[in-house]
């Protein structure tokens, strides 16, 4: 066991090797709708992209998370006209990790070292080589936005919870180790837009300042864990 003091986040966490990847709430468990049409192909993972949902508002518990993931899927399929929810994973306030797009073929819904992902709709120009992780909520420190879900104006000033941070580190660490992705290839959506010359639009602030200011500390943890768990997935737990 190796412990780190997450100074910038006032967390003390310990890493333990684990033979299994992070547990997820599967599509069948959150009662996902079926895809509309077919997917464009599978991902050859080279990058991990972190997003926020912007709206709807943050998900404060598991049941709220299920409802918000269902709403995001509906927005993506009905309003955007996409085959399915655009992200591969979504996180709620209490650290639940939800499966987004279905896995390729007839694979089990739980993650494994052989999981193959369908291409998402989350990183224009790089969907074929990226896995998208969305934190539910609005983290942009921007003026109030109207939330159709609650029919109210909401401030876009959410901050990551400790549980979300641990879930992000666990998921990003496992994905980076399993698919041999450098922590330097893990960025926020906005950072990819400015780095990718194939991206046509660069106006997004996703995943928002509230996540972008914390992401460097998260990636330092991912980097440290990748050094001590070259072939084994990593599970974190908070001890103080």
PDB file of C-alpha atoms in Angstrom:
ATOM      1  CA  UNK A   1       0.000   0.000   0.000  1.00  0.00           C
ATOM      2  CA  UNK A   2       1.204   3.502  -0.859  1.00  0.00           C
ATOM      3  CA  UNK A   3      -0.345   6.665   0.574  1.00  0.00           C
ATOM      4  CA  UNK A   4      -0.394  10.199  -0.801  1.00  0.00           C
ATOM      5  CA  UNK A   5      -1.375  13.445   0.861  1.00  0.00           C
ATOM      6  CA  UNK A   6      -3.424  15.338  -1.683  1.00  0.00           C
ATOM      7  CA  UNK A   7      -2.338  18.703  -0.317  1.00  0.00           C
ATOM      8  CA  UNK A   8      -4.231  20.966  -2.683  1.00  0.00           C
ATOM      9  CA  UNK A   9      -7.420  19.033  -1.983  1.00  0.00           C
ATOM     10  CA  UNK A  10      -6.835  18.262   1.735  1.00  0.00           C
ATOM     11  CA  UNK A  11      -7.222  14.536   1.086  1.00  0.00           C
ATOM     12  CA  UNK A  12      -5.129  11.644   2.295  1.00  0.00           C
ATOM     13  CA  UNK A  13      -5.656   8.620   0.081  1.00  0.00           C
ATOM     14  CA  UNK A  14      -4.070   5.214  -0.145  1.00  0.00           C
ATOM     15  CA  UNK A  15      -3.569   3.189  -3.289  1.00  0.00           C
ATOM     16  CA  UNK A  16      -4.111  -0.534  -3.295  1.00  0.00           C
ATOM     17  CA  UNK A  17      -3.605  -2.838  -6.221  1.00  0.00           C
ATOM     18  CA  UNK A  18      -6.847  -4.455  -7.359  1.00  0.00           C
ATOM     19  CA  UNK A  19      -7.475  -7.142  -9.916  1.00  0.00           C
ATOM     20  CA  UNK A  20     -10.796  -5.637 -10.984  1.00  0.00           C
ATOM     21  CA  UNK A  21     -11.517  -2.246 -12.583  1.00  0.00           C
ATOM     22  CA  UNK A  22     -13.763   0.359 -10.932  1.00  0.00           C
ATOM     23  CA  UNK A  23     -17.348  -0.705 -10.385  1.00  0.00           C
ATOM     24  CA  UNK A  24     -19.856   1.067 -12.601  1.00  0.00           C
ATOM     25  CA  UNK A  25     -23.609   1.508 -12.701  1.00  0.00           C
ATOM     26  CA  UNK A  26     -24.449  -0.229 -15.960  1.00  0.00           C
ATOM     27  CA  UNK A  27     -26.903   0.850 -18.639  1.00  0.00           C
ATOM     28  CA  UNK A  28     -29.368  -1.821 -17.580  1.00  0.00           C
ATOM     29  CA  UNK A  29     -29.141  -0.589 -13.979  1.00  0.00           C
ATOM     30  CA  UNK A  30     -29.930   3.019 -14.917  1.00  0.00           C
ATOM     31  CA  UNK A  31     -32.573   1.856 -17.421  1.00  0.00           C
ATOM     32  CA  UNK A  32     -31.011   3.300 -20.556  1.00  0.00           C
ATOM     33  CA  UNK A  33     -32.953   3.595 -23.804  1.00  0.00           C
ATOM     34  CA  UNK A  34     -31.729   1.585 -26.761  1.00  0.00           C
ATOM     35  CA  UNK A  35     -29.395   3.239 -29.283  1.00  0.00           C
ATOM     36  CA  UNK A  36     -31.046   4.912 -32.255  1.00  0.00           C
ATOM     37  CA  UNK A  37     -29.308   3.551 -35.325  1.00  0.00           C
ATOM     38  CA  UNK A  38     -25.734   2.306 -35.473  1.00  0.00           C
ATOM     39  CA  UNK A  39     -22.426   3.587 -34.134  1.00  0.00           C
ATOM     40  CA  UNK A  40     -19.564   4.914 -36.255  1.00  0.00           C
ATOM     41  CA  UNK A  41     -17.043   2.343 -35.095  1.00  0.00           C
ATOM     42  CA  UNK A  42     -14.883   1.571 -32.095  1.00  0.00           C
ATOM     43  CA  UNK A  43     -12.340   3.641 -30.178  1.00  0.00           C
ATOM     44  CA  UNK A  44      -8.598   3.053 -30.456  1.00  0.00           C
ATOM     45  CA  UNK A  45      -7.863   4.852 -27.167  1.00  0.00           C
ATOM     46  CA  UNK A  46      -5.087   7.436 -27.191  1.00  0.00           C
ATOM     47  CA  UNK A  47      -6.698  10.218 -25.159  1.00  0.00           C
ATOM     48  CA  UNK A  48      -8.994  10.679 -22.161  1.00  0.00           C
ATOM     49  CA  UNK A  49     -11.255  13.741 -22.197  1.00  0.00           C
ATOM     50  CA  UNK A  50     -12.895  15.228 -19.096  1.00  0.00           C
ATOM     51  CA  UNK A  51     -16.206  17.077 -19.503  1.00  0.00           C
ATOM     52  CA  UNK A  52     -18.971  18.598 -17.411  1.00  0.00           C
ATOM     53  CA  UNK A  53     -22.620  18.288 -18.334  1.00  0.00           C
ATOM     54  CA  UNK A  54     -23.186  22.063 -17.801  1.00  0.00           C
ATOM     55  CA  UNK A  55     -26.896  21.378 -17.479  1.00  0.00           C
ATOM     56  CA  UNK A  56     -28.719  19.610 -15.888  1.00  0.00           C
ATOM     57  CA  UNK A  57     -27.739  20.569 -12.367  1.00  0.00           C
ATOM     58  CA  UNK A  58     -25.432  18.374 -10.283  1.00  0.00           C
ATOM     59  CA  UNK A  59     -26.510  14.935  -9.088  1.00  0.00           C
ATOM     60  CA  UNK A  60     -26.461  14.812  -5.284  1.00  0.00           C
ATOM     61  CA  UNK A  61     -27.020  11.064  -4.790  1.00  0.00           C
ATOM     62  CA  UNK A  62     -27.308   7.821  -6.747  1.00  0.00           C
ATOM     63  CA  UNK A  63     -31.024   8.063  -7.531  1.00  0.00           C
ATOM     64  CA  UNK A  64     -30.568  11.675  -8.632  1.00  0.00           C
ATOM     65  CA  UNK A  65     -27.592  10.570 -10.710  1.00  0.00           C
ATOM     66  CA  UNK A  66     -29.717   7.961 -12.488  1.00  0.00           C
ATOM     67  CA  UNK A  67     -32.353  10.563 -13.275  1.00  0.00           C
ATOM     68  CA  UNK A  68     -29.760  13.022 -14.590  1.00  0.00           C
ATOM     69  CA  UNK A  69     -28.023  10.417 -16.767  1.00  0.00           C
ATOM     70  CA  UNK A  70     -31.411   9.475 -18.232  1.00  0.00           C
ATOM     71  CA  UNK A  71     -32.091  13.143 -18.945  1.00  0.00           C
ATOM     72  CA  UNK A  72     -28.692  13.608 -20.617  1.00  0.00           C
ATOM     73  CA  UNK A  73     -29.330  10.556 -22.805  1.00  0.00           C
ATOM     74  CA  UNK A  74     -32.713  11.985 -23.807  1.00  0.00           C
ATOM     75  CA  UNK A  75     -31.144  15.361 -24.643  1.00  0.00           C
ATOM     76  CA  UNK A  76     -28.456  13.729 -26.765  1.00  0.00           C
ATOM     77  CA  UNK A  77     -30.791  11.381 -28.620  1.00  0.00           C
ATOM     78  CA  UNK A  78     -33.852  13.639 -29.060  1.00  0.00           C
ATOM     79  CA  UNK A  79     -32.459  17.179 -29.135  1.00  0.00           C
ATOM     80  CA  UNK A  80     -29.046  16.481 -30.674  1.00  0.00           C
ATOM     81  CA  UNK A  81     -30.171  13.583 -32.852  1.00  0.00           C
ATOM     82  CA  UNK A  82     -27.291  11.361 -31.772  1.00  0.00           C
ATOM     83  CA  UNK A  83     -27.267   7.566 -31.705  1.00  0.00           C
ATOM     84  CA  UNK A  84     -26.904   7.512 -27.922  1.00  0.00           C
ATOM     85  CA  UNK A  85     -25.530   9.435 -24.970  1.00  0.00           C
ATOM     86  CA  UNK A  86     -22.299  11.066 -26.091  1.00  0.00           C
ATOM     87  CA  UNK A  87     -20.052  10.127 -23.163  1.00  0.00           C
ATOM     88  CA  UNK A  88     -18.538   6.791 -22.184  1.00  0.00           C
ATOM     89  CA  UNK A  89     -18.760   7.472 -18.422  1.00  0.00           C
ATOM     90  CA  UNK A  90     -20.562   9.913 -16.134  1.00  0.00           C
ATOM     91  CA  UNK A  91     -19.947  10.721 -12.446  1.00  0.00           C
ATOM     92  CA  UNK A  92     -22.325  11.994  -9.764  1.00  0.00           C
ATOM     93  CA  UNK A  93     -21.590  13.850  -6.503  1.00  0.00           C
ATOM     94  CA  UNK A  94     -21.173  10.715  -4.400  1.00  0.00           C
ATOM     95  CA  UNK A  95     -18.619   9.104  -6.741  1.00  0.00           C
ATOM     96  CA  UNK A  96     -20.879   6.746  -8.666  1.00  0.00           C
ATOM     97  CA  UNK A  97     -19.540   5.952 -12.130  1.00  0.00           C
ATOM     98  CA  UNK A  98     -22.251   5.419 -14.752  1.00  0.00           C
ATOM     99  CA  UNK A  99     -21.732   3.565 -18.009  1.00  0.00           C
ATOM    100  CA  UNK A 100     -22.550   5.884 -20.911  1.00  0.00           C
ATOM    101  CA  UNK A 101     -22.411   4.412 -24.384  1.00  0.00           C
ATOM    102  CA  UNK A 102     -22.775   0.630 -24.572  1.00  0.00           C
ATOM    103  CA  UNK A 103     -19.665  -1.471 -24.961  1.00  0.00           C
ATOM    104  CA  UNK A 104     -18.857  -3.036 -28.305  1.00  0.00           C
ATOM    105  CA  UNK A 105     -20.696  -6.166 -29.368  1.00  0.00           C
ATOM    106  CA  UNK A 106     -21.972  -8.617 -26.788  1.00  0.00           C
ATOM    107  CA  UNK A 107     -19.434  -7.749 -24.099  1.00  0.00           C
ATOM    108  CA  UNK A 108     -20.566  -7.736 -20.448  1.00  0.00           C
ATOM    109  CA  UNK A 109     -21.549  -4.307 -19.145  1.00  0.00           C
ATOM    110  CA  UNK A 110     -18.987  -4.326 -16.341  1.00  0.00           C
ATOM    111  CA  UNK A 111     -15.520  -3.084 -17.268  1.00  0.00           C
ATOM    112  CA  UNK A 112     -12.693  -5.489 -17.984  1.00  0.00           C
ATOM    113  CA  UNK A 113      -9.213  -5.403 -19.498  1.00  0.00           C
ATOM    114  CA  UNK A 114     -10.741  -6.491 -22.821  1.00  0.00           C
ATOM    115  CA  UNK A 115     -13.520  -3.887 -22.982  1.00  0.00           C
ATOM    116  CA  UNK A 116     -13.878  -2.234 -26.397  1.00  0.00           C
ATOM    117  CA  UNK A 117     -15.713   1.095 -26.619  1.00  0.00           C
ATOM    118  CA  UNK A 118     -17.929   2.411 -29.368  1.00  0.00           C
ATOM    119  CA  UNK A 119     -16.958   5.863 -30.576  1.00  0.00           C
ATOM    120  CA  UNK A 120     -18.617   8.605 -28.552  1.00  0.00           C
ATOM    121  CA  UNK A 121     -19.950  12.030 -29.525  1.00  0.00           C
ATOM    122  CA  UNK A 122     -17.892  14.144 -27.164  1.00  0.00           C
ATOM    123  CA  UNK A 123     -14.664  15.330 -28.806  1.00  0.00           C
ATOM    124  CA  UNK A 124     -15.043  16.533 -32.388  1.00  0.00           C
ATOM    125  CA  UNK A 125     -12.277  15.259 -34.632  1.00  0.00           C
ATOM    126  CA  UNK A 126     -10.943  12.871 -31.977  1.00  0.00           C
ATOM    127  CA  UNK A 127     -13.910  10.635 -31.159  1.00  0.00           C
ATOM    128  CA  UNK A 128     -12.202   7.701 -32.861  1.00  0.00           C
ATOM    129  CA  UNK A 129      -9.233   7.854 -30.452  1.00  0.00           C
ATOM    130  CA  UNK A 130     -10.699   9.215 -27.198  1.00  0.00           C
ATOM    131  CA  UNK A 131     -12.753   8.099 -24.212  1.00  0.00           C
ATOM    132  CA  UNK A 132     -15.037  10.742 -22.691  1.00  0.00           C
ATOM    133  CA  UNK A 133     -15.747  11.125 -18.967  1.00  0.00           C
ATOM    134  CA  UNK A 134     -18.442  13.602 -17.892  1.00  0.00           C
ATOM    135  CA  UNK A 135     -18.870  15.038 -14.398  1.00  0.00           C
ATOM    136  CA  UNK A 136     -22.549  15.826 -13.900  1.00  0.00           C
ATOM    137  CA  UNK A 137     -23.033  19.490 -12.968  1.00  0.00           C
ATOM    138  CA  UNK A 138     -21.980  22.960 -14.068  1.00  0.00           C
ATOM    139  CA  UNK A 139     -18.445  23.981 -13.069  1.00  0.00           C
ATOM    140  CA  UNK A 140     -17.794  27.117 -15.094  1.00  0.00           C
ATOM    141  CA  UNK A 141     -18.111  29.875 -12.469  1.00  0.00           C
ATOM    142  CA  UNK A 142     -20.334  31.691 -14.955  1.00  0.00           C
ATOM    143  CA  UNK A 143     -23.574  33.722 -14.635  1.00  0.00           C
ATOM    144  CA  UNK A 144     -26.811  31.925 -13.850  1.00  0.00           C
ATOM    145  CA  UNK A 145     -28.203  29.550 -16.454  1.00  0.00           C
ATOM    146  CA  UNK A 146     -31.794  28.378 -16.872  1.00  0.00           C
ATOM    147  CA  UNK A 147     -32.216  24.692 -16.040  1.00  0.00           C
ATOM    148  CA  UNK A 148     -35.159  23.102 -17.844  1.00  0.00           C
ATOM    149  CA  UNK A 149     -34.982  20.184 -15.425  1.00  0.00           C
ATOM    150  CA  UNK A 150     -35.732  22.254 -12.321  1.00  0.00           C
ATOM    151  CA  UNK A 151     -37.384  25.222 -14.127  1.00  0.00           C
ATOM    152  CA  UNK A 152     -35.134  27.593 -12.229  1.00  0.00           C
ATOM    153  CA  UNK A 153     -32.040  29.706 -12.787  1.00  0.00           C
ATOM    154  CA  UNK A 154     -28.931  28.001 -11.417  1.00  0.00           C
ATOM    155  CA  UNK A 155     -25.444  29.270 -10.775  1.00  0.00           C
ATOM    156  CA  UNK A 156     -22.784  27.470 -12.753  1.00  0.00           C
ATOM    157  CA  UNK A 157     -20.316  27.394  -9.861  1.00  0.00           C
ATOM    158  CA  UNK A 158     -20.218  23.775  -8.701  1.00  0.00           C
ATOM    159  CA  UNK A 159     -17.034  22.401  -7.137  1.00  0.00           C
ATOM    160  CA  UNK A 160     -15.803  18.811  -7.244  1.00  0.00           C
ATOM    161  CA  UNK A 161     -16.654  16.734  -4.179  1.00  0.00           C
ATOM    162  CA  UNK A 162     -14.060  14.508  -2.512  1.00  0.00           C
ATOM    163  CA  UNK A 163     -15.983  11.470  -3.765  1.00  0.00           C
ATOM    164  CA  UNK A 164     -15.912  12.760  -7.344  1.00  0.00           C
ATOM    165  CA  UNK A 165     -12.173  13.381  -7.130  1.00  0.00           C
ATOM    166  CA  UNK A 166     -11.497   9.848  -5.898  1.00  0.00           C
ATOM    167  CA  UNK A 167     -13.772   8.375  -8.562  1.00  0.00           C
ATOM    168  CA  UNK A 168     -12.048  10.426 -11.267  1.00  0.00           C
ATOM    169  CA  UNK A 169      -8.597   9.340 -10.116  1.00  0.00           C
ATOM    170  CA  UNK A 170      -9.671   5.695  -9.936  1.00  0.00           C
ATOM    171  CA  UNK A 171     -11.274   5.722 -13.382  1.00  0.00           C
ATOM    172  CA  UNK A 172      -8.575   7.760 -15.108  1.00  0.00           C
ATOM    173  CA  UNK A 173      -5.838   5.639 -13.516  1.00  0.00           C
ATOM    174  CA  UNK A 174      -7.424   2.365 -14.584  1.00  0.00           C
ATOM    175  CA  UNK A 175      -8.075   3.589 -18.117  1.00  0.00           C
ATOM    176  CA  UNK A 176      -4.599   5.063 -18.514  1.00  0.00           C
ATOM    177  CA  UNK A 177      -2.890   1.912 -17.232  1.00  0.00           C
ATOM    178  CA  UNK A 178      -5.122  -0.523 -19.128  1.00  0.00           C
ATOM    179  CA  UNK A 179      -4.865   1.287 -22.466  1.00  0.00           C
ATOM    180  CA  UNK A 180      -1.327   2.650 -21.938  1.00  0.00           C
ATOM    181  CA  UNK A 181      -2.412   6.291 -22.122  1.00  0.00           C
ATOM    182  CA  UNK A 182       0.018   8.874 -20.734  1.00  0.00           C
ATOM    183  CA  UNK A 183      -1.309  11.291 -18.130  1.00  0.00           C
ATOM    184  CA  UNK A 184      -0.172  14.001 -20.575  1.00  0.00           C
ATOM    185  CA  UNK A 185      -2.889  12.736 -22.940  1.00  0.00           C
ATOM    186  CA  UNK A 186      -5.626  13.385 -20.337  1.00  0.00           C
ATOM    187  CA  UNK A 187      -7.142  16.857 -20.668  1.00  0.00           C
ATOM    188  CA  UNK A 188     -10.310  18.850 -20.318  1.00  0.00           C
ATOM    189  CA  UNK A 189     -12.538  19.238 -23.391  1.00  0.00           C
ATOM    190  CA  UNK A 190     -11.510  22.878 -23.832  1.00  0.00           C
ATOM    191  CA  UNK A 191      -7.813  21.979 -23.810  1.00  0.00           C
ATOM    192  CA  UNK A 192      -8.308  19.451 -26.609  1.00  0.00           C
ATOM    193  CA  UNK A 193     -10.167  22.029 -28.673  1.00  0.00           C
ATOM    194  CA  UNK A 194      -7.217  24.410 -28.563  1.00  0.00           C
ATOM    195  CA  UNK A 195      -4.652  21.666 -29.172  1.00  0.00           C
ATOM    196  CA  UNK A 196      -6.490  19.943 -32.025  1.00  0.00           C
ATOM    197  CA  UNK A 197      -6.057  21.621 -35.405  1.00  0.00           C
ATOM    198  CA  UNK A 198      -8.959  19.548 -36.778  1.00  0.00           C
ATOM    199  CA  UNK A 199     -11.420  21.089 -34.319  1.00  0.00           C
ATOM    200  CA  UNK A 200     -13.691  23.566 -36.064  1.00  0.00           C
ATOM    201  CA  UNK A 201     -15.099  25.297 -32.995  1.00  0.00           C
ATOM    202  CA  UNK A 202     -13.099  26.473 -30.004  1.00  0.00           C
ATOM    203  CA  UNK A 203     -15.754  28.329 -28.013  1.00  0.00           C
ATOM    204  CA  UNK A 204     -16.416  25.764 -25.293  1.00  0.00           C
ATOM    205  CA  UNK A 205     -15.404  26.346 -21.679  1.00  0.00           C
ATOM    206  CA  UNK A 206     -16.038  22.668 -20.830  1.00  0.00           C
ATOM    207  CA  UNK A 207     -15.288  21.225 -18.290  1.00  0.00           C
ATOM    208  CA  UNK A 208     -15.349  24.627 -16.600  1.00  0.00           C
ATOM    209  CA  UNK A 209     -12.931  26.445 -14.330  1.00  0.00           C
ATOM    210  CA  UNK A 210     -14.097  24.475 -11.286  1.00  0.00           C
ATOM    211  CA  UNK A 211     -12.701  21.272 -12.818  1.00  0.00           C
ATOM    212  CA  UNK A 212      -9.818  22.707 -14.828  1.00  0.00           C
ATOM    213  CA  UNK A 213      -8.242  24.271 -11.732  1.00  0.00           C
ATOM    214  CA  UNK A 214      -8.310  20.893  -9.948  1.00  0.00           C
ATOM    215  CA  UNK A 215      -7.354  18.707 -12.911  1.00  0.00           C
ATOM    216  CA  UNK A 216      -3.556  19.228 -12.606  1.00  0.00           C
ATOM    217  CA  UNK A 217      -3.627  17.833  -9.050  1.00  0.00           C
ATOM    218  CA  UNK A 218      -5.760  14.908 -10.181  1.00  0.00           C
ATOM    219  CA  UNK A 219      -3.346  14.161 -13.012  1.00  0.00           C
ATOM    220  CA  UNK A 220      -0.358  14.246 -10.666  1.00  0.00           C
ATOM    221  CA  UNK A 221      -2.081  11.537  -8.642  1.00  0.00           C
ATOM    222  CA  UNK A 222      -2.805   9.536 -11.807  1.00  0.00           C
ATOM    223  CA  UNK A 223       0.848   9.884 -12.842  1.00  0.00           C
ATOM    224  CA  UNK A 224       2.136   8.740  -9.437  1.00  0.00           C
ATOM    225  CA  UNK A 225      -0.193   5.753  -9.417  1.00  0.00           C
ATOM    226  CA  UNK A 226       0.818   4.733 -12.930  1.00  0.00           C
ATOM    227  CA  UNK A 227       4.420   4.532 -11.737  1.00  0.00           C
ATOM    228  CA  UNK A 228       3.624   2.026  -8.998  1.00  0.00           C
ATOM    229  CA  UNK A 229       0.945   0.000 -10.815  1.00  0.00           C
ATOM    230  CA  UNK A 230       2.309  -0.704 -14.238  1.00  0.00           C
ATOM    231  CA  UNK A 231       0.119  -3.716 -14.958  1.00  0.00           C
ATOM    232  CA  UNK A 232      -2.447  -3.762 -12.171  1.00  0.00           C
ATOM    233  CA  UNK A 233      -5.528  -1.515 -11.939  1.00  0.00           C
ATOM    234  CA  UNK A 234      -5.622   0.859  -8.968  1.00  0.00           C
ATOM    235  CA  UNK A 235      -8.254   1.441  -6.329  1.00  0.00           C
ATOM    236  CA  UNK A 236      -8.131   4.444  -4.022  1.00  0.00           C
ATOM    237  CA  UNK A 237      -9.729   4.908  -0.660  1.00  0.00           C
ATOM    238  CA  UNK A 238      -9.873   7.951   1.547  1.00  0.00           C
ATOM    239  CA  UNK A 239      -8.464   7.459   5.034  1.00  0.00           C
ATOM    240  CA  UNK A 240      -8.849  10.957   6.494  1.00  0.00           C
TER     241      UNK A 240
END
